[in-house]
Coordinates of C-alpha atoms in Angstrom, one line a residue:
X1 CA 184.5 77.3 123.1
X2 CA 185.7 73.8 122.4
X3 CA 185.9 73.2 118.9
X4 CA 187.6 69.8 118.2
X5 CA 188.4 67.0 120.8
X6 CA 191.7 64.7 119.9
X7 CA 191.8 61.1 121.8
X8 CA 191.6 58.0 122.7
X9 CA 188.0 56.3 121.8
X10 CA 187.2 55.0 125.0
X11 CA 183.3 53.9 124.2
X12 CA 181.5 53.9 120.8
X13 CA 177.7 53.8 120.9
X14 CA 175.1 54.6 118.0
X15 CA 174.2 58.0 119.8
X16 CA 176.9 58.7 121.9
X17 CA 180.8 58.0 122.0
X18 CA 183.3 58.7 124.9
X19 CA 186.6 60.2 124.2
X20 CA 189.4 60.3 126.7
X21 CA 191.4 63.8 126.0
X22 CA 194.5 64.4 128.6
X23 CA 192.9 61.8 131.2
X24 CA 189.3 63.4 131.3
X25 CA 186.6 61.7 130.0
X26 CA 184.4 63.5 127.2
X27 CA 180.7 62.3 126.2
X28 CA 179.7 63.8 122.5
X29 CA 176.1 63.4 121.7
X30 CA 176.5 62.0 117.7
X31 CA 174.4 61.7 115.2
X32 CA 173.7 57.9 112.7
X33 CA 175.8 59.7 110.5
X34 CA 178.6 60.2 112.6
X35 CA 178.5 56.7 114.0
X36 CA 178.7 55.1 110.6
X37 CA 181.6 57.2 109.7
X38 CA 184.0 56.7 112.9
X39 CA 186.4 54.0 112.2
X40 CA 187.5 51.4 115.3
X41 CA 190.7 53.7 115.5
X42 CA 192.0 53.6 119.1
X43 CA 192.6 57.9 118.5
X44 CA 190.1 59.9 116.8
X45 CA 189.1 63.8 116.4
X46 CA 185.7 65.0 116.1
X47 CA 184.4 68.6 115.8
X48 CA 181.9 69.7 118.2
X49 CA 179.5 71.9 119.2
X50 CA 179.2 72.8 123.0
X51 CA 175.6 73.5 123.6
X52 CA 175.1 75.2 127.1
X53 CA 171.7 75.8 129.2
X54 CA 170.7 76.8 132.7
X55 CA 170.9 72.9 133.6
X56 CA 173.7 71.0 131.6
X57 CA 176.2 71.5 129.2
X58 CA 176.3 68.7 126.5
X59 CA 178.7 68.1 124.0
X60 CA 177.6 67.3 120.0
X61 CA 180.3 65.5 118.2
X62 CA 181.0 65.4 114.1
X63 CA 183.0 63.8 112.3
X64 CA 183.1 66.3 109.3
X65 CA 183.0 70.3 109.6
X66 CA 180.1 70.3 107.2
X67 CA 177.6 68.1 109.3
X68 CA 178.4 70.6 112.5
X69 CA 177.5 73.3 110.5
X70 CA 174.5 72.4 109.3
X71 CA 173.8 70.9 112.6
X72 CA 174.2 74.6 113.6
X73 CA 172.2 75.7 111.0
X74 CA 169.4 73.2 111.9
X75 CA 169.2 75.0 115.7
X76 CA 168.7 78.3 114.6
X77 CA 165.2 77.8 113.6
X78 CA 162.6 78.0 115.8
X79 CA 161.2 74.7 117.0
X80 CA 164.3 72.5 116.0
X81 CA 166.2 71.8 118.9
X82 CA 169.6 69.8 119.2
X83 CA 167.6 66.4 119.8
X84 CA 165.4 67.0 116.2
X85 CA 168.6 68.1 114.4
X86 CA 170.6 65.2 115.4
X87 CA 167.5 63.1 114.1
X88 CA 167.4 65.0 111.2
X89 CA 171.3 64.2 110.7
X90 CA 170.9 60.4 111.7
X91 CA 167.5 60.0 109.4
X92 CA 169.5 61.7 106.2
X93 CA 172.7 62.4 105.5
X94 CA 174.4 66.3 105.8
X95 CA 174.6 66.2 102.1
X96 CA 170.3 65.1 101.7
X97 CA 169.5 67.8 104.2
X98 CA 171.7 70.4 102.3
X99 CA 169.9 69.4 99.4
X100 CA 166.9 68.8 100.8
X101 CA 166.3 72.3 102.1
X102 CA 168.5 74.1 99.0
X103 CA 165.7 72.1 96.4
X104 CA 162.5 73.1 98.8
X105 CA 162.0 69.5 99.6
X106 CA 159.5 69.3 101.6
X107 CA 158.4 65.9 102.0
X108 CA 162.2 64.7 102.6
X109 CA 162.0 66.8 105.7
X110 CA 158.9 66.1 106.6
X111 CA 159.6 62.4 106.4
X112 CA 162.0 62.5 109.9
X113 CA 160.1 61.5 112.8
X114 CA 158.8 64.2 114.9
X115 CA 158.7 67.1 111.9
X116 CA 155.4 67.8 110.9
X117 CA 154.7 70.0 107.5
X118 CA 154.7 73.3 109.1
X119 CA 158.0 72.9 110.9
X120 CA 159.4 71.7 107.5
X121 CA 158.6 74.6 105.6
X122 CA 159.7 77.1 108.7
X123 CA 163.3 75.1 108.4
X124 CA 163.2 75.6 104.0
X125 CA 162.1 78.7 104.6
X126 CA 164.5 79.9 107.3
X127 CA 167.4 78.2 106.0
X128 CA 167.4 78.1 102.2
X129 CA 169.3 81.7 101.5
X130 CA 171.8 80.8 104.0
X131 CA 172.4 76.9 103.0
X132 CA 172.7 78.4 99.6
X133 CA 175.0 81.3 100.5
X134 CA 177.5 79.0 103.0
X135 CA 178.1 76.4 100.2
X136 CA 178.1 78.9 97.5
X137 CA 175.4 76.6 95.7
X138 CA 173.1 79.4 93.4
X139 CA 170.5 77.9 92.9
X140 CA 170.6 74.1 93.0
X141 CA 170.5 72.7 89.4
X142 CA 170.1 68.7 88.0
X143 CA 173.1 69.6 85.9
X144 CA 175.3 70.1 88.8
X145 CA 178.0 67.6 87.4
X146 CA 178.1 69.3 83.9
X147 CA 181.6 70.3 83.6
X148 CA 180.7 72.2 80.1
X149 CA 178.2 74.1 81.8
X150 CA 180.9 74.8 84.8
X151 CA 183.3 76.1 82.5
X152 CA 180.9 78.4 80.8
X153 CA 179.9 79.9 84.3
X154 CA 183.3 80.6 85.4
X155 CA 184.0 82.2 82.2
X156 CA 180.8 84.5 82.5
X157 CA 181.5 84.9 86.2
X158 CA 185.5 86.6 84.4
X159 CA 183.2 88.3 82.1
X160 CA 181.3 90.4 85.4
X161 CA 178.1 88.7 85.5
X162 CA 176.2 87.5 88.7
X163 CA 176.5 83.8 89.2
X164 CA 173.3 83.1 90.0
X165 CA 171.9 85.0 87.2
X166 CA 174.0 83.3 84.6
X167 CA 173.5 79.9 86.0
X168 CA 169.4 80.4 85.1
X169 CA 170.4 81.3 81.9
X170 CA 172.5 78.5 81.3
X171 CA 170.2 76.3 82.3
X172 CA 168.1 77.3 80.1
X173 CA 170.4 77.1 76.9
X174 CA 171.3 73.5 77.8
X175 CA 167.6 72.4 78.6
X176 CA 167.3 73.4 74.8
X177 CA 170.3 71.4 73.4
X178 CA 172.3 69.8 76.3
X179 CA 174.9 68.6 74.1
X180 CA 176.7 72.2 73.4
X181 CA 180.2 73.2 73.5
X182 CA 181.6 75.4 76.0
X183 CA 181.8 78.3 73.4
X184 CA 178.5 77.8 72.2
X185 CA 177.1 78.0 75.8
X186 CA 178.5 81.3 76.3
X187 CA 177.4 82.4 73.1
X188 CA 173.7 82.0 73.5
X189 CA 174.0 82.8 77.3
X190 CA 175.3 86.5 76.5
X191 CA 172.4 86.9 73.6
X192 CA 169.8 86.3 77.1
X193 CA 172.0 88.0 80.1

């Protein structure tokens, strides 16, 4: 329903700020994350989520897109309500969590006060296929900054293979000699796809 609010910063708290929109005064719930990020602009914009029950409707606020959606992400599982996910999202940042949860990571998760191990692997387990799909990610590699190996799975990708598929095998080829050309990457991953 609301998406963004546009205003004057009117109050700026670690959990909380106040934003004055066309004279009316808006309180976003934030997250640590969010906090360190807002600058002491007099007008700022933050994305939010509008989170209604029987009793109240309360207002999330992020600075970036990606921390609301995984913020959304977060609520969808059973057991993690918008209190735990903003604790997840003050405790690590939207980028650990991603990773976190994309790598199986349990013991990150489970590190945030008030998430035992079962409720850890219910959030891996619930979200992993869809953190992986939304950011496009395939299966989260070590190599991630390889820009030889990025090249070679764009250029399998033109040929009509399955990303995720190729990635595996290209991982593979470069855990055996990391220092290969982009050619030579190709090579050897068609001789295994």
């Amino acid at each position: 329903m609301i998406t963004h609010l546009q205003g004057k910063l009117v109050e700026k708290n670690p959990t909380f700020v106040i934003i004055e929109c066309a004279g009316v005064g808006y309180f976003l719930n934030i997250s640590l994350h969010t906090f360190s990020q807002l600058k002491d602009e007099e007008n700022i914009r933050l994305f939010t989520h509008l989170q209604v029950k029987e009793d109240s409707h309360t207002l999330f606020g992020f600075v970036e897109k990606s921390e609301r959606e995984i913020f959304r992400l977060l609520i969808s599982v059973s057991g993690i309500g918008s209190s735990t996910a903003r604790t997840m999202l003050s405790s690590l940042s939207p980028i650990q969590v991603r990773d976190a949860i994309a790598n199986g990571d349990v013991p990150s998760i489970q590190a945030i006060k008030g998430i035992g191990a079962k409720t850890a692997q219910r959030v891996i387990l619930d979200l992993k296929d869809k953190i992986l799909k939304v950011y496009d990610m395939g299966e989260v590699s070590l190599q991630s900054n390889n820009t030889s190996k990025e090249e070679a799975l764009s250029a399998l990708e033109v040929l009509g293979f399955v990303r995720r598929q190729s990635e595996k095998v290209v991982d593979k080829v470069l855990s055996q000699d990391p220092t290969l050309s982009v050619e030579d990457i190709i090579k050897l991953a068609l001789k295994n796809l």
